[in-house]
Coordinates of C-alpha atoms and ligand atoms in Angstrom, one line a residue:
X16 CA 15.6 -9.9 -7.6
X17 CA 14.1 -7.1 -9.8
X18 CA 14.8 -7.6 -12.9
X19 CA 11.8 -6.2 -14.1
X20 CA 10.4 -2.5 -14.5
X21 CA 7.6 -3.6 -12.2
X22 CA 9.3 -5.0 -9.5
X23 CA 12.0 -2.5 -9.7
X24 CA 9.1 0.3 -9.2
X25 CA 7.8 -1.3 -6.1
X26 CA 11.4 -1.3 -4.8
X27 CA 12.3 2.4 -5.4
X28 CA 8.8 2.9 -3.5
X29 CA 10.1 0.7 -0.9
X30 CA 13.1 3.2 -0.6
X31 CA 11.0 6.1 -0.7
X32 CA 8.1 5.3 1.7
X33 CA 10.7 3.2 3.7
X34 CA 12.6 6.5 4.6
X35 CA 9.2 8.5 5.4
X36 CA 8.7 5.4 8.2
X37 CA 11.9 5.3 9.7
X38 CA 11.7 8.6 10.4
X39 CA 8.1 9.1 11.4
X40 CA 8.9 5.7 13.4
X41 CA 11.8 7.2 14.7
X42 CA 10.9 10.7 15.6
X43 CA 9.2 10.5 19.0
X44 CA 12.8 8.8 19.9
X45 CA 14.7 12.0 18.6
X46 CA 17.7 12.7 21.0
X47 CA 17.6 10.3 23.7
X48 CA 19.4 7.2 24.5
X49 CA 19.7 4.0 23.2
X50 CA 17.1 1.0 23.0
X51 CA 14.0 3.1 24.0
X52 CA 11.9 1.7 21.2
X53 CA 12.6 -1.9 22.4
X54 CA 11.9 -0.9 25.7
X55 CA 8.3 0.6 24.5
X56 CA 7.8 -2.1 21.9
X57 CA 9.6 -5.6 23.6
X58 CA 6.8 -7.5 20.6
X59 CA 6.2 -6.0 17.7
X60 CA 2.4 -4.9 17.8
X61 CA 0.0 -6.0 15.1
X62 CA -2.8 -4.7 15.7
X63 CA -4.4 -1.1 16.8
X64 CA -2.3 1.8 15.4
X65 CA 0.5 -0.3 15.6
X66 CA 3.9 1.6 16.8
X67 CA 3.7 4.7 15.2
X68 CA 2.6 6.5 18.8
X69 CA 4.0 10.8 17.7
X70 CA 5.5 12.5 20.0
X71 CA 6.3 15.9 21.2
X72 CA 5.2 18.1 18.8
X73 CA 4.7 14.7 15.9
X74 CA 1.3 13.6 15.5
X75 CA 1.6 9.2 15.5
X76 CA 2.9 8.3 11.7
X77 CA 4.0 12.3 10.6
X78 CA 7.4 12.4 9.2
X79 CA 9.7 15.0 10.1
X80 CA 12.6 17.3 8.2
X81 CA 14.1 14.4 7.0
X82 CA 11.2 13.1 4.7
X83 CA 10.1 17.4 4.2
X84 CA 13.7 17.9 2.6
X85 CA 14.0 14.6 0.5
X86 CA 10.0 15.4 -0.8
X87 CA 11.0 18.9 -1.2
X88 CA 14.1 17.6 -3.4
X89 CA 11.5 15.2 -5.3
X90 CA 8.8 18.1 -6.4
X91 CA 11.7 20.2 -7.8
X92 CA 13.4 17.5 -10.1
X93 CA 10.1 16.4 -11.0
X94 CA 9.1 20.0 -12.0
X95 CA 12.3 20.9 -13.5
X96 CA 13.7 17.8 -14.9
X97 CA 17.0 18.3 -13.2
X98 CA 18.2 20.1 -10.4
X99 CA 17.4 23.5 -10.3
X100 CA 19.1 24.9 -7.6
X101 CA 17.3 28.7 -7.5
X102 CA 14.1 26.5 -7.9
X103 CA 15.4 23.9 -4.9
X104 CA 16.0 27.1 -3.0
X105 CA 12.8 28.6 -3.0
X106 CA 10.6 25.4 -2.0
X107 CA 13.1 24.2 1.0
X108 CA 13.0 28.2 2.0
X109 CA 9.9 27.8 1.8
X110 CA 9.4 24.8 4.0
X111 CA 11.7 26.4 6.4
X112 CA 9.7 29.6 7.3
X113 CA 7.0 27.0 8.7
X114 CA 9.0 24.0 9.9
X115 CA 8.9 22.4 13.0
X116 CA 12.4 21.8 12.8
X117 CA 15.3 22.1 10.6
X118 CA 18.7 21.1 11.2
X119 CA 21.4 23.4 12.6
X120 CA 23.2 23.5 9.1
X121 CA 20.5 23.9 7.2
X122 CA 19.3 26.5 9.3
X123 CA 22.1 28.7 9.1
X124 CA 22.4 28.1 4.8
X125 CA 18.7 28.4 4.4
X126 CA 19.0 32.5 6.2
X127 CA 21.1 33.3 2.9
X128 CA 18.4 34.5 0.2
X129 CA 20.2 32.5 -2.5
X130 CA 22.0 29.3 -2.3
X131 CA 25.3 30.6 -3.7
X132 CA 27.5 30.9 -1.1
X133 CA 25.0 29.6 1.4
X134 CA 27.1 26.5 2.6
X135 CA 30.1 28.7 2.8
X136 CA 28.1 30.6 5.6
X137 CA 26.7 28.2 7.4
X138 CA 30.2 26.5 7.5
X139 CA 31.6 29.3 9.2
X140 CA 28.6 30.3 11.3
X141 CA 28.8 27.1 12.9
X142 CA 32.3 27.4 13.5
X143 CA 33.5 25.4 10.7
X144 CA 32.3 22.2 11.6
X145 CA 29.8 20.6 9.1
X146 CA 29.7 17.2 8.3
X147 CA 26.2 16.4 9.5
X148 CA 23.8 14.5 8.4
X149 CA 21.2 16.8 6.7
X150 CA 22.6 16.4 3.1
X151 CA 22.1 12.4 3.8
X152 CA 19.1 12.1 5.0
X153 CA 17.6 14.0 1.8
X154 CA 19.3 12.0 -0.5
X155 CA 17.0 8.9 -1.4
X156 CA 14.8 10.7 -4.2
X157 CA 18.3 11.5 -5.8
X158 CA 19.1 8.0 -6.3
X159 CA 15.0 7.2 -7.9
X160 CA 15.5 10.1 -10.4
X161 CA 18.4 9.2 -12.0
X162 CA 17.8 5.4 -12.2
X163 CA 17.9 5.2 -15.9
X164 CA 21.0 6.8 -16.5
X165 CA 24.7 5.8 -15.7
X166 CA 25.9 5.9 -11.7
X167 CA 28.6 8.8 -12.5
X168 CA 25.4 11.3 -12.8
X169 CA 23.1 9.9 -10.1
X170 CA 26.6 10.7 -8.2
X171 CA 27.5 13.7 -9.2
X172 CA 23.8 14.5 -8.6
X173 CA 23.8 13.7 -4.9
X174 CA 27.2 15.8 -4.5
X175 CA 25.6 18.8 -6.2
X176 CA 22.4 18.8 -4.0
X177 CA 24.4 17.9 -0.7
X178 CA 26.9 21.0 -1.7
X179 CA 23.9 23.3 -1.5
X180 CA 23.8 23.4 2.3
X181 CA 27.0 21.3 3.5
X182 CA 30.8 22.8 3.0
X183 CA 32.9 19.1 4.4
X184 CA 34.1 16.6 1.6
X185 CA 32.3 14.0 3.9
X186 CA 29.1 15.1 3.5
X187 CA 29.1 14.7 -0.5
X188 CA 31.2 11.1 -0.1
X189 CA 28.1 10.1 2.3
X190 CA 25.4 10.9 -0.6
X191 CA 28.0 9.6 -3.2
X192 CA 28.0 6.2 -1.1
X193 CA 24.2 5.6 -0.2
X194 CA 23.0 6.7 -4.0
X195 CA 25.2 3.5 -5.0
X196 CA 23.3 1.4 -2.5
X197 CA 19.8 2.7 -3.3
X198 CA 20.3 2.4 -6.6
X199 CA 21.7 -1.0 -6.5
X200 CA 18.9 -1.7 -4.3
X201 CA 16.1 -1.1 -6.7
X202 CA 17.9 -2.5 -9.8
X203 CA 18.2 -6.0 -7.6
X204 CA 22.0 -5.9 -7.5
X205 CA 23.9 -6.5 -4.3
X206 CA 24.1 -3.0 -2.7
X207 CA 27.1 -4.0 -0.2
X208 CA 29.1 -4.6 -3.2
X209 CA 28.3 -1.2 -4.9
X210 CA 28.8 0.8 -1.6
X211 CA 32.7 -1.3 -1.7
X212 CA 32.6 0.2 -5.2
X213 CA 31.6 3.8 -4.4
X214 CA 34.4 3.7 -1.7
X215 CA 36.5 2.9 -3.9
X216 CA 35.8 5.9 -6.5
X217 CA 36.4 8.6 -3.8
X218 CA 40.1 10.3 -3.0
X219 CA 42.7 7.7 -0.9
X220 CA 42.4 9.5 2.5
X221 CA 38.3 9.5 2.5
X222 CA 38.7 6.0 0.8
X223 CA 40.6 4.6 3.8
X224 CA 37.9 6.3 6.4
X225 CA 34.8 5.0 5.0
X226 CA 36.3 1.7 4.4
X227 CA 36.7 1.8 8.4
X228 CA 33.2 2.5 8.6
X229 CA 31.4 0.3 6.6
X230 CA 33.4 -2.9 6.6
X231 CA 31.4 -5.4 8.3
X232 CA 33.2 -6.0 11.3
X233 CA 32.2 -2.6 12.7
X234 CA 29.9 -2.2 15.0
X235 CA 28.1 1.0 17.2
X236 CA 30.3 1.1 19.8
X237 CA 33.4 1.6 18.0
X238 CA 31.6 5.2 16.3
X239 CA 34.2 8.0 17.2
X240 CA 31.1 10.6 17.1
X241 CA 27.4 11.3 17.1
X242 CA 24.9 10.2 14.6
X243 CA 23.9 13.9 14.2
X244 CA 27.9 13.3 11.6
X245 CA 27.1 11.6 8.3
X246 CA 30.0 9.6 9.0
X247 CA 28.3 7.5 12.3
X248 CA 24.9 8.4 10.9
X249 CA 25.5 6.6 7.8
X250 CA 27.7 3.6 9.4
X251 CA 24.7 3.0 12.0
X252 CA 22.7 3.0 8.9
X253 CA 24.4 0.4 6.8
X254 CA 25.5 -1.8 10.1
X255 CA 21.3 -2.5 10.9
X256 CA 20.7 -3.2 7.0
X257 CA 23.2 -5.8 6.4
X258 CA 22.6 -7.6 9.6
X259 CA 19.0 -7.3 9.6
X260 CA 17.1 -10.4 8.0
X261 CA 14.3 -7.7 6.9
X262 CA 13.0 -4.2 6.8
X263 CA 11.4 -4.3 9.8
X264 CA 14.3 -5.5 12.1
X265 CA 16.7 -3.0 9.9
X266 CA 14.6 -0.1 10.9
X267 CA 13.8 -1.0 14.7
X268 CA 17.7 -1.9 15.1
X269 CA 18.8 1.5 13.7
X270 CA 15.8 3.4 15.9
X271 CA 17.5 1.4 19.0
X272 CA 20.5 3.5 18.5
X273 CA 19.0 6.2 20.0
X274 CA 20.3 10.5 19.6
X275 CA 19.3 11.1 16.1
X276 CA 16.8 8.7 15.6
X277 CA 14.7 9.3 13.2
X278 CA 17.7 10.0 10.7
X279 CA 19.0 7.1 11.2
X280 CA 15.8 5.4 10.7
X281 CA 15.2 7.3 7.8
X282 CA 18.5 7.0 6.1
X283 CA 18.2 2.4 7.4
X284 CA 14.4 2.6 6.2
X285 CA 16.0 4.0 2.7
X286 CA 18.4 1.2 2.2
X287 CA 15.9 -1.4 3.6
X288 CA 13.1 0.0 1.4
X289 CA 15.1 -0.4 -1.6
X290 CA 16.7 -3.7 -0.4
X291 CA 13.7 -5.5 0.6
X292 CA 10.7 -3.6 -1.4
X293 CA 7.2 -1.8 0.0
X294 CA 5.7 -5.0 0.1
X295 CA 8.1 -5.9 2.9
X296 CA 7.5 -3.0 5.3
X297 CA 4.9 -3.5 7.6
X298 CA 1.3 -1.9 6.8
X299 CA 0.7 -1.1 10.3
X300 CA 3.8 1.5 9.6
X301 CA 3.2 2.4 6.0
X302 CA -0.4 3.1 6.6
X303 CA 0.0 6.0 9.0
X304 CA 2.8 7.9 7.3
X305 CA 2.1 11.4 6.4
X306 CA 3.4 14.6 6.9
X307 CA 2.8 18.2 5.7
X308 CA 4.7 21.4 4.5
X309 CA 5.1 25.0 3.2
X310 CA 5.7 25.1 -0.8
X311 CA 6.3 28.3 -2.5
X312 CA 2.1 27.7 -3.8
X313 CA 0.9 26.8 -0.5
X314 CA 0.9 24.3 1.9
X315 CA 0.9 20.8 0.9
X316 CA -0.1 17.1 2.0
X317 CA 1.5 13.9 1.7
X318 CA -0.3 10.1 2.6
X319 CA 1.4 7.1 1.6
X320 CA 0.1 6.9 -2.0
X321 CA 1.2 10.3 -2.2
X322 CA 4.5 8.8 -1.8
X323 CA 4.2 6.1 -4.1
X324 CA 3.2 8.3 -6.3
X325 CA 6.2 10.6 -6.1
X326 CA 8.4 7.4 -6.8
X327 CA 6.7 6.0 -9.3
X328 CA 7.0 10.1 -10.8
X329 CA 11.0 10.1 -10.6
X330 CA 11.8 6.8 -12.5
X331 CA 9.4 8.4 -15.0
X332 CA 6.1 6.6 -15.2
X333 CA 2.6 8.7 -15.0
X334 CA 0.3 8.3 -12.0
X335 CA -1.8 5.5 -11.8
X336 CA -5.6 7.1 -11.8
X337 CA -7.9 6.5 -9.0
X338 CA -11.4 5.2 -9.9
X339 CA -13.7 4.2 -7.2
X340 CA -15.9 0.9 -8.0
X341 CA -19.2 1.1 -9.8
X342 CA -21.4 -1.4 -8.3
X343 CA -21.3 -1.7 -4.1
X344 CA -20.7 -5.0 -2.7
X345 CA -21.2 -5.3 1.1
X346 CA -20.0 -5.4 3.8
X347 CA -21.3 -9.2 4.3
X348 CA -19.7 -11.1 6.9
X349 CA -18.4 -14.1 5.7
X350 CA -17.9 -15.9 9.3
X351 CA -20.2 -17.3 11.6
X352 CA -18.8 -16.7 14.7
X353 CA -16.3 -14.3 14.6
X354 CA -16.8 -10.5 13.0
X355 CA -15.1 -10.7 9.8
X356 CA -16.7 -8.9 6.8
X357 CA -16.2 -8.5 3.1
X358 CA -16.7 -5.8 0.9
X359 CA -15.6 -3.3 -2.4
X360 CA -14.1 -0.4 -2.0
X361 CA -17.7 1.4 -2.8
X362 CA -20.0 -1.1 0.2
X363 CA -16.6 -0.7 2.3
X364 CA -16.8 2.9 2.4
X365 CA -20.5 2.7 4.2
X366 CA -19.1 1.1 6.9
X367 CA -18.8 3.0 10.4
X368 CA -16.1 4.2 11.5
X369 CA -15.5 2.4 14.5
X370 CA -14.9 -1.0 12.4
X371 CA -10.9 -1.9 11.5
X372 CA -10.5 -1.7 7.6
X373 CA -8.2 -4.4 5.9
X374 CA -7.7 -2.4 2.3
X375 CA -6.1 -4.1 -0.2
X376 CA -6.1 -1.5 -3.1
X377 CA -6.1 2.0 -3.2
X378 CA -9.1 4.0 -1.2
X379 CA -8.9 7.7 -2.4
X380 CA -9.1 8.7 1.6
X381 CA -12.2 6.4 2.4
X382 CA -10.9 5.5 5.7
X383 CA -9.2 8.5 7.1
X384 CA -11.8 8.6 10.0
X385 CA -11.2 5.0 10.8
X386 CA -8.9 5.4 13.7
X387 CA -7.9 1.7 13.3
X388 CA -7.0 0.7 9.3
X389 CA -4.5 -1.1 7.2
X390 CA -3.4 -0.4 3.7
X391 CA -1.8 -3.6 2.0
X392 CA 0.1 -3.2 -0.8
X393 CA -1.0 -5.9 -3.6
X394 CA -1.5 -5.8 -6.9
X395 CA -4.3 -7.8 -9.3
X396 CA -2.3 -8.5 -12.2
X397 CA -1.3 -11.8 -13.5
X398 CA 2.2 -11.5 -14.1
X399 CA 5.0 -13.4 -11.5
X400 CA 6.6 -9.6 -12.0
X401 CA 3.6 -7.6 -11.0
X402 CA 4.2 -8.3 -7.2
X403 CA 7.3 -8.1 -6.1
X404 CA 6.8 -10.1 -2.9
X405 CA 3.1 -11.1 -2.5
X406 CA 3.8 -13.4 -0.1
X407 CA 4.9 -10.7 2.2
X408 CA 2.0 -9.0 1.7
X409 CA -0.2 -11.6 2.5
X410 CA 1.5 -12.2 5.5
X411 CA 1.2 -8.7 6.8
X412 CA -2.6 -9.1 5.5
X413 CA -3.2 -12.4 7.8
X414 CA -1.6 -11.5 10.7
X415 CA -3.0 -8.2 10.6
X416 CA -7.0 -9.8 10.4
X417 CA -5.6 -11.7 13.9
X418 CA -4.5 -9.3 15.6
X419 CA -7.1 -7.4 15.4
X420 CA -9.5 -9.7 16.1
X421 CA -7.9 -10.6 19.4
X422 CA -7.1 -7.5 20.6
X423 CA -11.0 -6.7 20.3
X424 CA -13.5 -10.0 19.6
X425 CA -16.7 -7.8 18.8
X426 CA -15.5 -4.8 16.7
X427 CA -15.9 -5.8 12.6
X428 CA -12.8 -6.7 10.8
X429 CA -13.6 -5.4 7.1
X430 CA -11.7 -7.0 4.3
X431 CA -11.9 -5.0 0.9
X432 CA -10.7 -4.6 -2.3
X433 CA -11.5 -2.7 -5.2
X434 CA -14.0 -4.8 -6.6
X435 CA -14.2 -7.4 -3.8
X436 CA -13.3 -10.7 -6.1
X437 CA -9.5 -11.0 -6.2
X438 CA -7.3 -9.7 -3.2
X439 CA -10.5 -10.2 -1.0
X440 CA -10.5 -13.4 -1.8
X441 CA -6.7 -14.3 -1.8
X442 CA -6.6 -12.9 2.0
X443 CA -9.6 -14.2 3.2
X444 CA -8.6 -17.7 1.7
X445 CA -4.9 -17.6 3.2
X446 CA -6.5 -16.5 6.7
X447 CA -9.0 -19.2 6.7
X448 CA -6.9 -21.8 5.3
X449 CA -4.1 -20.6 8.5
X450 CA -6.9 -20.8 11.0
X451 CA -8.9 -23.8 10.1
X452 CA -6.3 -26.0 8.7
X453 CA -7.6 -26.6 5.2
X454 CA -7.1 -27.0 1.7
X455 CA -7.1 -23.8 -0.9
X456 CA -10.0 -25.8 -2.1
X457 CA -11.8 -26.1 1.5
X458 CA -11.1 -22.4 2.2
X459 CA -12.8 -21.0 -1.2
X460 CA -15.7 -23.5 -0.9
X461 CA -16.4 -21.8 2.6
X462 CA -15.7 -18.5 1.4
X463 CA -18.7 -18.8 -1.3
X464 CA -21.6 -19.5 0.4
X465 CA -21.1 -15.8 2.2
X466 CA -19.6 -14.0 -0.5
X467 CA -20.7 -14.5 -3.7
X468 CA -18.0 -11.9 -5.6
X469 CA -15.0 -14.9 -5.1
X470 CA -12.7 -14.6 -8.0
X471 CA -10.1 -17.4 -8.8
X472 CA -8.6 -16.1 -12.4
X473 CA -5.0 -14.7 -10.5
X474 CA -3.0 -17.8 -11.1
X475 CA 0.1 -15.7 -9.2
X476 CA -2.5 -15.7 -6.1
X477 CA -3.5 -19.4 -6.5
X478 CA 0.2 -20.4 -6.8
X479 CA 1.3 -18.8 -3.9
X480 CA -1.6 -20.2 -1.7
X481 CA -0.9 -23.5 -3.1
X482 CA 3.0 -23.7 -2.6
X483 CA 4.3 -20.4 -0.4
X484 CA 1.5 -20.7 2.0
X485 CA 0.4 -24.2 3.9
Ligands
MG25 MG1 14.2 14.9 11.6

């Protein structure tokens, strides 16, 4: 449950970065039928670049309007404090003249020159139907910025950027609805019981629709239209959440539905993301997101810590600096028969690019030309709080080092952190003490006669090998 600021941060990234991989995980999917991704991925695959494959004109792991929109969205209440809709205007016009795609709707309100009136027009241009999902899928960075401040405005927030380009009631219900469940998401409250609450705030007829929906006994086949509507779009949404057991089953359930997939991946991978935090989506996914786009100063990129950055900007807290490590530490492998190799972030960045990295802190690029890398999200503080779920990230850690050990015995598995004594350790440890049966004691006494950097001061890291892991 986050409780605390810490844990709630790494759960409004989770919402953030877990909309970017829905939809980048979704994208190659985009308008075809149902249960394709199952079909491509029956097991979910560990190791090489994992399942983000591209597709059409989507490189593997690049998000699509979705994520350009919501990022968009971010930059300008980050610049201006609060929406700004001339501002908003210019940076999602901007985006537009360059895009690869952009919704129907949007299209059609993004030819007006100003954004008065521009919903109007598109409305009526395409022939006054518009309750898609583009004002939805947007939305997530809405419910981030206005955290700290009571639900009516993080509502009346969402309306006011979803009446920008979409003229139907239903659209600004839809953002009104999932900016209670992010929200509740990343404040550790029960987000199925402030989405029955947000229902119950709107007018009696839309009340008694949504209600239909979202109530848990509805299911895809009952959906009257297509997931391109924010009505099915955000009801396919909520129905792979809340009978999903994690992010990763939310997101590949809601993919399965096929059409608009990557909305619907991006709008699950929101509520998942804020549900479950980034420690609980898969690094195989997270470490390939990225995407690109037009701002009114020039085009711009995006990674994943770019993202975490971006959320960690709209709840209010400065970046957190890079600084590369000082003294260079490896790689030494630490195994005798098979390839595996420690390092710090300095000795890791020496190695060739044909070895699969394991990072466990931030790299400042390092590994871009590593075709085969993971990025772990863990954090070496001391605090129960300062992870929200390190088990989860150990896990992904483990089985990662596994997988790509067997799917190619003689290329180098490098393990790294920043300076190679904590998180290198913890993983290393955990993987050893999986593969060989022992103790946390037996595993560290093997690790030191390789590696000579083995820190034990974490207690958070010794408690969870001693009672979450054996
Ligand atoms: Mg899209």
């Amino acid at each position: 449950m986050p409780t605390h600021p810490s844990i709630q941060t790494q759960h409004a990234i989770g919402a953030l970065v877990g909309s970017a991989v829905g939809d980048a995980l979704g994208a190659p999917f985009e308008f075809q039928h149902g249960g394709l991704y199952s079909a491509r991925f029956p097991q979910p695959v560990l190791g090489g670049r994992g399942e983000m494959i591209g597709g059409g004109s989507w490189e593997a792991g690049e998000f699509t309007d979705d994520t350009h929109m919501g990022l968009a969205l971010a930059e300008s209440l980050l610049t201006r404090s609060a929406l700004d809709p001339a501002d908003l205007w210019s940076r999602w016009r901007a985006w537009a003249s360059t895009a690869k795609d952009v919704g129907i709707l949007t299209h059609h309100a993004l030819a007006c020159a100003s954004h008065e009136g521009a919903a109007a027009h598109a409305h009526t241009t395409n022939g006054g139907k518009s309750a898609g999902n583009g004002s939805l899928m947007r939305n997530t960075p809405v419910a981030l910025f206005t955290l700290r401040g009571p639900l009516e405005s993080a509502v009346a927030l969402a309306r006011a950027q979803s009446r920008l380009t979409h003229h139907d009631d239903a659209n600004h219900e839809g953002v009104a609805i999932h900016t209670a469940m992010v929200r509740a998401g990343v404040l550790g409250e029960d987000m199925f019981v402030a989405m029955d609450g947000a229902i119950a705030a709107l007018h009696p007829i839309a009340r008694e629709h949504w209600r239909a929906l979202l109530d848990s006994s509805w299911t895809p086949a009952q959906a009257k239209f297509g997931n391109g509507t924010v009505w099915t779009c955000l009801a396919q949404a909520v129905w792979a959440v809340r009978h999903a057991s994690d992010f990763e089953e939310s997101v590949r359930t809601a993919i399965d539905l096929g059409d608009d997939a990557d909305t619907v991946g991006c709008v699950a991978g929101s509520l998942a993301g804020a549900r479950w935090g980034v420690q609980a989506i898969p690094s195989r996914w997270t470490t390939y997101v990225h995407g690109a786009m037009q701002t009114p100063t020039g085009e711009r990129r995006y990674d994943y810590v770019a993202l975490q950055e971006i959320a960690r900007g709209l709840l209010g807290h400065k970046p957190v600096p890079f600084t590369p490590s000082d003294a260079e530490g490896g790689p030494t492998r630490v195994h005798a028969d098979l390839p595996i190799y420690a390092a710090d972030l300095t000795g890791a960045s020496k190695a060739p690019t044909d070895w699969a990295v394991v990072s466990l802190c931030r790299t400042g690029g390092a590994f871009a030309r590593h075709a085969v890398r993971r990025e772990v999200f863990l954090i070496d503080q001391y605090e129960e709080h300062d992870n929200a779920n390190p088990r989860a990230a150990l896990a992904d850690a483990v089985a990662s080092i596994d997988a790509l050990l067997a799917e190619d015995p003689t290329r180098p598995v490098l393990v790294h952190c920043h300076g190679g004594h904590s998180r290198t350790a913890f993983v290393l440890k955990a993987w050893a003490m999986r593969r060989k049966g022992w103790s946390q004691d037996e595993a560290h006494a093997w690790l030191v006669q390789s590696w000579d950097r083995v820190h034990t001061k974490n207690p958070v890291f010794a408690r969870v090998l001693r009672e979450e892991w054996r």
